[in-house]
Tab-separated table of C-alpha atoms in Angstrom:
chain	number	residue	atom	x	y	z
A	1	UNK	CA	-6.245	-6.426	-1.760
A	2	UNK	CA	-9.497	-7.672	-2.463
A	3	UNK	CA	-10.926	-9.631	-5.783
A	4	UNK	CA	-13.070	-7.130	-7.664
A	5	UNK	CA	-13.267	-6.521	-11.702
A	6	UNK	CA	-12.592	-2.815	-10.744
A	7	UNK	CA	-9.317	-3.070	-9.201
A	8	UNK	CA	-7.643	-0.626	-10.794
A	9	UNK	CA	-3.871	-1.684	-10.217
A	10	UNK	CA	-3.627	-5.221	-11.419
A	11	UNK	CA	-0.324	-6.951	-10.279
A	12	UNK	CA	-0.332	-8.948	-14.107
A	13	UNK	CA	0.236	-5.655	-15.653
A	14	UNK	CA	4.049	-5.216	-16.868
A	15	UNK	CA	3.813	-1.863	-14.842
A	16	UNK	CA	3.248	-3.286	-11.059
A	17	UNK	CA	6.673	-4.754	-11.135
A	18	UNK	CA	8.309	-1.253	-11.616
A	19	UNK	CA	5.394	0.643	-9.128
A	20	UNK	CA	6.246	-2.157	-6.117
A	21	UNK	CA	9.939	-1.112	-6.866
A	22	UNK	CA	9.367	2.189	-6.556
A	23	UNK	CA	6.963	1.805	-3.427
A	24	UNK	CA	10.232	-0.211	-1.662
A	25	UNK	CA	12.392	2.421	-2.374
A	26	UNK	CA	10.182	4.915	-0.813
A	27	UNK	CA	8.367	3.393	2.209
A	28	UNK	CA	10.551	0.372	3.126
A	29	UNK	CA	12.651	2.306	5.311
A	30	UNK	CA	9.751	3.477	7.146
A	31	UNK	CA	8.595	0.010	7.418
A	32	UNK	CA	11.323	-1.722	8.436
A	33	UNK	CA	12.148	0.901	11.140
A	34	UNK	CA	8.779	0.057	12.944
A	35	UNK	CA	9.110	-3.403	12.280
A	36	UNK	CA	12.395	-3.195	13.961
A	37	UNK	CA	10.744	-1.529	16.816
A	38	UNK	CA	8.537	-3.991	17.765
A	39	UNK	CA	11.618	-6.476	18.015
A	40	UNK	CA	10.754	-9.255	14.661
A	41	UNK	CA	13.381	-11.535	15.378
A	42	UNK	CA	14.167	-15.642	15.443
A	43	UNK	CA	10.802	-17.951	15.752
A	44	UNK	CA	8.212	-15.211	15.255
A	45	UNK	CA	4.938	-15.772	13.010
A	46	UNK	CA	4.276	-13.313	10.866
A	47	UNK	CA	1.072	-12.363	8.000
A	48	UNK	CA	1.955	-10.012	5.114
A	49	UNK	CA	-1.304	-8.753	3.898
A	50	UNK	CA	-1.661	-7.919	0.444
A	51	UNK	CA	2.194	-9.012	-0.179
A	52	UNK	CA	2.438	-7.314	-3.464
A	53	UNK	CA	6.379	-7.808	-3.806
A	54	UNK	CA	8.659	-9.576	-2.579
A	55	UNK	CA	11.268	-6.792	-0.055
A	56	UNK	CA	9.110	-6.839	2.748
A	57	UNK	CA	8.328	-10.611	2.976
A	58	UNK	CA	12.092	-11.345	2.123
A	59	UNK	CA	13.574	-8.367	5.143
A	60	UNK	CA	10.728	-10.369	7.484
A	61	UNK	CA	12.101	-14.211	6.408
A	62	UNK	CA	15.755	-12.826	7.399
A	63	UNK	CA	14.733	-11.955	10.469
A	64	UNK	CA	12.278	-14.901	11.818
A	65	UNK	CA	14.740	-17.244	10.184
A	66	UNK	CA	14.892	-20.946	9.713
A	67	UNK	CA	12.354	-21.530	13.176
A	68	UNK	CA	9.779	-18.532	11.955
A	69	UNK	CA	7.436	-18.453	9.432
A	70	UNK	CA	6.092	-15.599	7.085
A	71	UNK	CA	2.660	-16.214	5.463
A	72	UNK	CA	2.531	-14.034	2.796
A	73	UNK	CA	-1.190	-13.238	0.849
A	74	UNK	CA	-2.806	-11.734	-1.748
A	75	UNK	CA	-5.237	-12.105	-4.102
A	76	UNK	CA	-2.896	-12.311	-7.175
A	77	UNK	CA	0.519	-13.963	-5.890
A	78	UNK	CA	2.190	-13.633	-9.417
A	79	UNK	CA	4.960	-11.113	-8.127
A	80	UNK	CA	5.657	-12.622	-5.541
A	81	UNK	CA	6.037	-16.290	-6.372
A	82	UNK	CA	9.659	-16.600	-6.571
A	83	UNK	CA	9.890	-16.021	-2.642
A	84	UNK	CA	7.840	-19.031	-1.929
A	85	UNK	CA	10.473	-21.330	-0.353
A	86	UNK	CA	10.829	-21.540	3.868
A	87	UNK	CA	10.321	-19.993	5.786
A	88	UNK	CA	8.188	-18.257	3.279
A	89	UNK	CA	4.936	-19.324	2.301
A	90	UNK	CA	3.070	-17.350	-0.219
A	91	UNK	CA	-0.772	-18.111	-0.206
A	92	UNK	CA	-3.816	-16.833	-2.577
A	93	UNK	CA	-6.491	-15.070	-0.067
A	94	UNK	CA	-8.901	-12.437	-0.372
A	95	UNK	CA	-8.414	-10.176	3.181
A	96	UNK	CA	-11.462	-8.720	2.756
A	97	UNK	CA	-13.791	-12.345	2.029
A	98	UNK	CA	-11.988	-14.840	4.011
A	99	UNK	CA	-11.391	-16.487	6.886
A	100	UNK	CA	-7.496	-15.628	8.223
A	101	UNK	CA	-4.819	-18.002	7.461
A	102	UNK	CA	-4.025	-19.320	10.629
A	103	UNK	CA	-4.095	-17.927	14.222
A	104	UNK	CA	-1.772	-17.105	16.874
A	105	UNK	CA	0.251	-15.035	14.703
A	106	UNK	CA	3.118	-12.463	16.493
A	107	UNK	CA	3.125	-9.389	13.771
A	108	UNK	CA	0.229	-9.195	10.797
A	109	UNK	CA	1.082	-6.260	8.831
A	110	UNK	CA	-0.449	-4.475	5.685
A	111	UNK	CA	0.980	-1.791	3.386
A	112	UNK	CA	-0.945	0.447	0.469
A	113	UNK	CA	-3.441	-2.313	0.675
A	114	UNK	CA	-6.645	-1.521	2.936
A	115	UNK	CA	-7.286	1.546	1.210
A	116	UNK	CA	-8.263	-0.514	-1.803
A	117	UNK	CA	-10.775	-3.077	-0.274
A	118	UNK	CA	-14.187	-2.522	-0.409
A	119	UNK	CA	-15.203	-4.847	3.255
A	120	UNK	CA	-12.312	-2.773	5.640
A	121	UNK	CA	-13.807	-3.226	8.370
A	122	UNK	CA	-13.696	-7.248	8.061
A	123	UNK	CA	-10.429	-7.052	6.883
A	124	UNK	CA	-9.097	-5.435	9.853
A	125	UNK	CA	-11.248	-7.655	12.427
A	126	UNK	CA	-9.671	-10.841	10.119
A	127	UNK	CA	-6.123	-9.276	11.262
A	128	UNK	CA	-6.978	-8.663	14.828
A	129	UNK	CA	-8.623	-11.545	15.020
A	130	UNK	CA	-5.543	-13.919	13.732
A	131	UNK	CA	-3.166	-12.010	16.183
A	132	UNK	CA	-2.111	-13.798	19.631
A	133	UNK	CA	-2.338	-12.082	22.640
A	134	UNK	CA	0.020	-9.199	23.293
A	135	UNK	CA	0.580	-9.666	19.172
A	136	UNK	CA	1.350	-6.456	17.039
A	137	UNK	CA	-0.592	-5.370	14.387
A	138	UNK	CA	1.158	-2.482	12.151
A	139	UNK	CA	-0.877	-1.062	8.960
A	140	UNK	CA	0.524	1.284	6.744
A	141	UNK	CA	-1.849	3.261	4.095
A	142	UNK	CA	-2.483	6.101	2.284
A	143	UNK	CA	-4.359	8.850	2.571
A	144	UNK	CA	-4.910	10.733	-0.666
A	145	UNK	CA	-7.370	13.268	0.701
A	146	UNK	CA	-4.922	14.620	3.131
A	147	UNK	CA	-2.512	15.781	0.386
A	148	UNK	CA	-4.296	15.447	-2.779
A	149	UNK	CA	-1.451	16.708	-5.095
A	150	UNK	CA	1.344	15.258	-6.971
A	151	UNK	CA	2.896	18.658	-7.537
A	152	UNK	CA	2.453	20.816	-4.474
A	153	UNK	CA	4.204	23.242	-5.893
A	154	UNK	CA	1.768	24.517	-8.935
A	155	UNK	CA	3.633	27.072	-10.034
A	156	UNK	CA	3.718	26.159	-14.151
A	157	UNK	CA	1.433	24.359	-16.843
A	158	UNK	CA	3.691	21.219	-15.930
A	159	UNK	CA	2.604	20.941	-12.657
A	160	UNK	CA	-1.240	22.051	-13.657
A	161	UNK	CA	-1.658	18.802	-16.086
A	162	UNK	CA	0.336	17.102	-13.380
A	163	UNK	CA	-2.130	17.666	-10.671
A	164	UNK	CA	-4.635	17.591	-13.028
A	165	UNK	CA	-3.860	13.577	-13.898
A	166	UNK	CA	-3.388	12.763	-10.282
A	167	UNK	CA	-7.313	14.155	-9.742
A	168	UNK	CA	-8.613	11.693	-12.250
A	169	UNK	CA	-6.333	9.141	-10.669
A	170	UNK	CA	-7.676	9.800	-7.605
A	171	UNK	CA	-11.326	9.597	-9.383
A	172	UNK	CA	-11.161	6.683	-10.380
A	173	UNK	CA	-9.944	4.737	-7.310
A	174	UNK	CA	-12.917	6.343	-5.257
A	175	UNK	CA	-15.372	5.045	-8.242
A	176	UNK	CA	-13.810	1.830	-7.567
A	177	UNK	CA	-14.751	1.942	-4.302
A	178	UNK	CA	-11.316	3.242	-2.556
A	179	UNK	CA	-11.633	5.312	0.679
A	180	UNK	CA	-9.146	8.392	0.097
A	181	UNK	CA	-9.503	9.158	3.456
A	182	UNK	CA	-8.649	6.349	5.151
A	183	UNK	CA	-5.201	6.769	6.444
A	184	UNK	CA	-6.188	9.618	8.631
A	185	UNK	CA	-9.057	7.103	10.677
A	186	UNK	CA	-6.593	4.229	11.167
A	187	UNK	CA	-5.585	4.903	15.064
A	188	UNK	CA	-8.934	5.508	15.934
A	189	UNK	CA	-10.121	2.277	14.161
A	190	UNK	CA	-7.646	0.432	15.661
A	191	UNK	CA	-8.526	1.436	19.322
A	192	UNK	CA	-12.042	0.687	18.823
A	193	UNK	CA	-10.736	-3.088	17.796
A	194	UNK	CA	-9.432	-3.321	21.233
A	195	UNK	CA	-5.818	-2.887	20.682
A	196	UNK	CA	-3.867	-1.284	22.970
A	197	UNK	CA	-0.978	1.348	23.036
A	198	UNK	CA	-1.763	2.371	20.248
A	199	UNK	CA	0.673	4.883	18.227
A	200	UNK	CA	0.854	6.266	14.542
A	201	UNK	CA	2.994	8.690	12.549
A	202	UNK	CA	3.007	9.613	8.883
A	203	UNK	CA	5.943	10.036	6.138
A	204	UNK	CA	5.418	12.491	3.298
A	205	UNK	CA	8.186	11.796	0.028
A	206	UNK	CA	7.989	15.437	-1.439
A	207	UNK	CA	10.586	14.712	-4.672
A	208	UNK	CA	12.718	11.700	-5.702
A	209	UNK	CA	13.835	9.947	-8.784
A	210	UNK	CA	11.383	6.905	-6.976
A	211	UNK	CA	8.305	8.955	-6.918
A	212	UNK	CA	8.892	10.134	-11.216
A	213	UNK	CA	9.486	6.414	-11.724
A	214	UNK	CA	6.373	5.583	-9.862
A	215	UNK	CA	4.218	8.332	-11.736
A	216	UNK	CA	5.667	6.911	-14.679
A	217	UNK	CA	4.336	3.577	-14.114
A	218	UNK	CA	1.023	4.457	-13.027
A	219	UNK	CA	0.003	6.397	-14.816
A	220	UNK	CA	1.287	4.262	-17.780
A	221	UNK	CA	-0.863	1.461	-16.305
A	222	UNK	CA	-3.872	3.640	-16.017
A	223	UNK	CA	-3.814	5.127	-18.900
A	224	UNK	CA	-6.673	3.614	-21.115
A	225	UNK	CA	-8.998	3.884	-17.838
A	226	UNK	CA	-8.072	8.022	-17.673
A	227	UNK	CA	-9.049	8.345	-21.746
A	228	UNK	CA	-12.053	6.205	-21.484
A	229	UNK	CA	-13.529	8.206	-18.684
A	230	UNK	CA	-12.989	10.883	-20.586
A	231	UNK	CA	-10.593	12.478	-17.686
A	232	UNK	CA	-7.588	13.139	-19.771
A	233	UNK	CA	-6.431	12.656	-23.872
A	234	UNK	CA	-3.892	10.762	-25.367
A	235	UNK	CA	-1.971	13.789	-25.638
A	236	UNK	CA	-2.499	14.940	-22.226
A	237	UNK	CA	-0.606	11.530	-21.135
A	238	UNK	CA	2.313	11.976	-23.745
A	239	UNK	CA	3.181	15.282	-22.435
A	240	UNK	CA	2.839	14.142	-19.176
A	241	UNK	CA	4.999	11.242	-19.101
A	242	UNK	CA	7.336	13.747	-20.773
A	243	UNK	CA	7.902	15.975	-18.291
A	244	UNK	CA	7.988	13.347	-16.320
A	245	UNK	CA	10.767	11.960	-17.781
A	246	UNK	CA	12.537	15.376	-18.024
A	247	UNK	CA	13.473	14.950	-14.266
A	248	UNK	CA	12.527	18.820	-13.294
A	249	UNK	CA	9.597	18.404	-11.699
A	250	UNK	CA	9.080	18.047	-8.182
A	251	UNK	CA	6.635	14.852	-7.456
A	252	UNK	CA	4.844	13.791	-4.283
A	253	UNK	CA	3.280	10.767	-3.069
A	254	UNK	CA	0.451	10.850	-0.848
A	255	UNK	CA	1.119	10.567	2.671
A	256	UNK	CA	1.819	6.904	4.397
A	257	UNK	CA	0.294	6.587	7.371
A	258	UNK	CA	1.540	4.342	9.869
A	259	UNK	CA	-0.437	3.372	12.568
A	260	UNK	CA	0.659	0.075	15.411
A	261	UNK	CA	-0.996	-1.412	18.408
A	262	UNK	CA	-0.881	-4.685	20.904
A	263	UNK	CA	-3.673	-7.232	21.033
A	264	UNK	CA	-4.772	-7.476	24.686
């Protein structure tokens, strides 16, 4: 993630806690399944972009062990402090301003966290850029545009204030300069950086008790911004987080899109 006074998700709220929670429940199987894939094992260098929490950077430490390292970044590091001990290190850096962290690095990867910084395209030539030769990159992010609703099923008033919240969630990412669409462009992109074998899939959570809890959460932390802007009342949210809460409504995420490649 990148510094800006209109990030919309700050990692000090109470909330992030419970949404990076939720977001390991849902995506780190994905995750770990490429990661496996491309073979992380003893001695490798790794960058975690935009760390976040702590399950990906703590799966990666077990598996570079004692003679790897995992440099872990972001530009607020308070959630994931506690994993800052070899062969963990947990660093403050802006992606999307700065230089990388190092070089020569076997696996960079970034999750949920391109989508959200203004400068992408430095970002991503930062990661190349940091990778050694024949070095994977892997980034995984959404792509709100492609599937737009949290209840694709609108078949009640439930779902219709549902889908309703999510739009003004979605409104004000993209005034904060989030690219909804990004996802979608990220094999392409990373082709024209000159990676090579280049693959990507997507995955899709339709309805778990991981995507309520992460509604819950969000829109919980969002909440002032959403009655400010004048996108949704007080009420609105209390019912909302209601039938939420109820557990009979069936909640989406917006797809995860996973795209790899090999530095030449």
């Amino acid at each position: 993630m990148t510094r800006s006074d209109g990030y919309l998700l700050d990692n000090q709220r109470s909330e992030a806690g419970q949404r990076f929670d939720a977001f390991a429940t849902l995506f780190d199987p994905t995750t770990f399944r490429h990661l496996e894939g491309f073979g992380v094992g003893p001695g490798w260098r790794v960058w975690e972009v935009g760390v976040g929490g702590t399950s990906v950077v703590s799966w990666l430490a077990k598996k570079v062990g004692p003679t790897g390292k995992v440099v872990a970044t972001d530009i607020d590091t308070s959630q994931v402090a506690s994993a800052g001990r070899p062969p963990i290190e947990v660093r403050v850096h802006d992606v999307g301003a700065e230089e990388p962290p190092g070089e020569g690095f076997d696996l960079v990867h970034a999750r949920l966290v391109l989508v959200h910084v203004p400068d992408r395209e430095r970002a991503l030539r930062s990661m190349v850029k940091s990778l050694r030769s024949g070095g994977r990159l892997l980034i995984e992010d959404a792509d709100p545009a492609l599937q737009p609703l949290l209840c694709p099923d609108e078949h009640g008033p439930e779902q219709q204030l549902a889908n309703r919240l999510r739009h003004g969630f979605r409104k004000l990412l993209a005034d904060r300069g989030a690219d909804l669409s990004y996802g979608r462009r990220l094999p392409r992109l990373l082709r024209e950086a000159g990676l090579r074998r280049v693959e990507a899939d997507a995955y899709f959570p339709v309805t778990s008790p991981a995507c309520a809890a992460l509604e819950s959460a969000t829109v919980r932390q969002i909440r002032d911004q959403l009655v400010t802007a004048g996108l949704a009342t007080d009420e609105d949210i209390d019912r909302h987080l209601a039938n939420v809460a109820s557990g009979t409504m069936d909640l989406a995420t917006a797809p995860m899109i996973s795209a790899w490649g090999r530095k030449a």
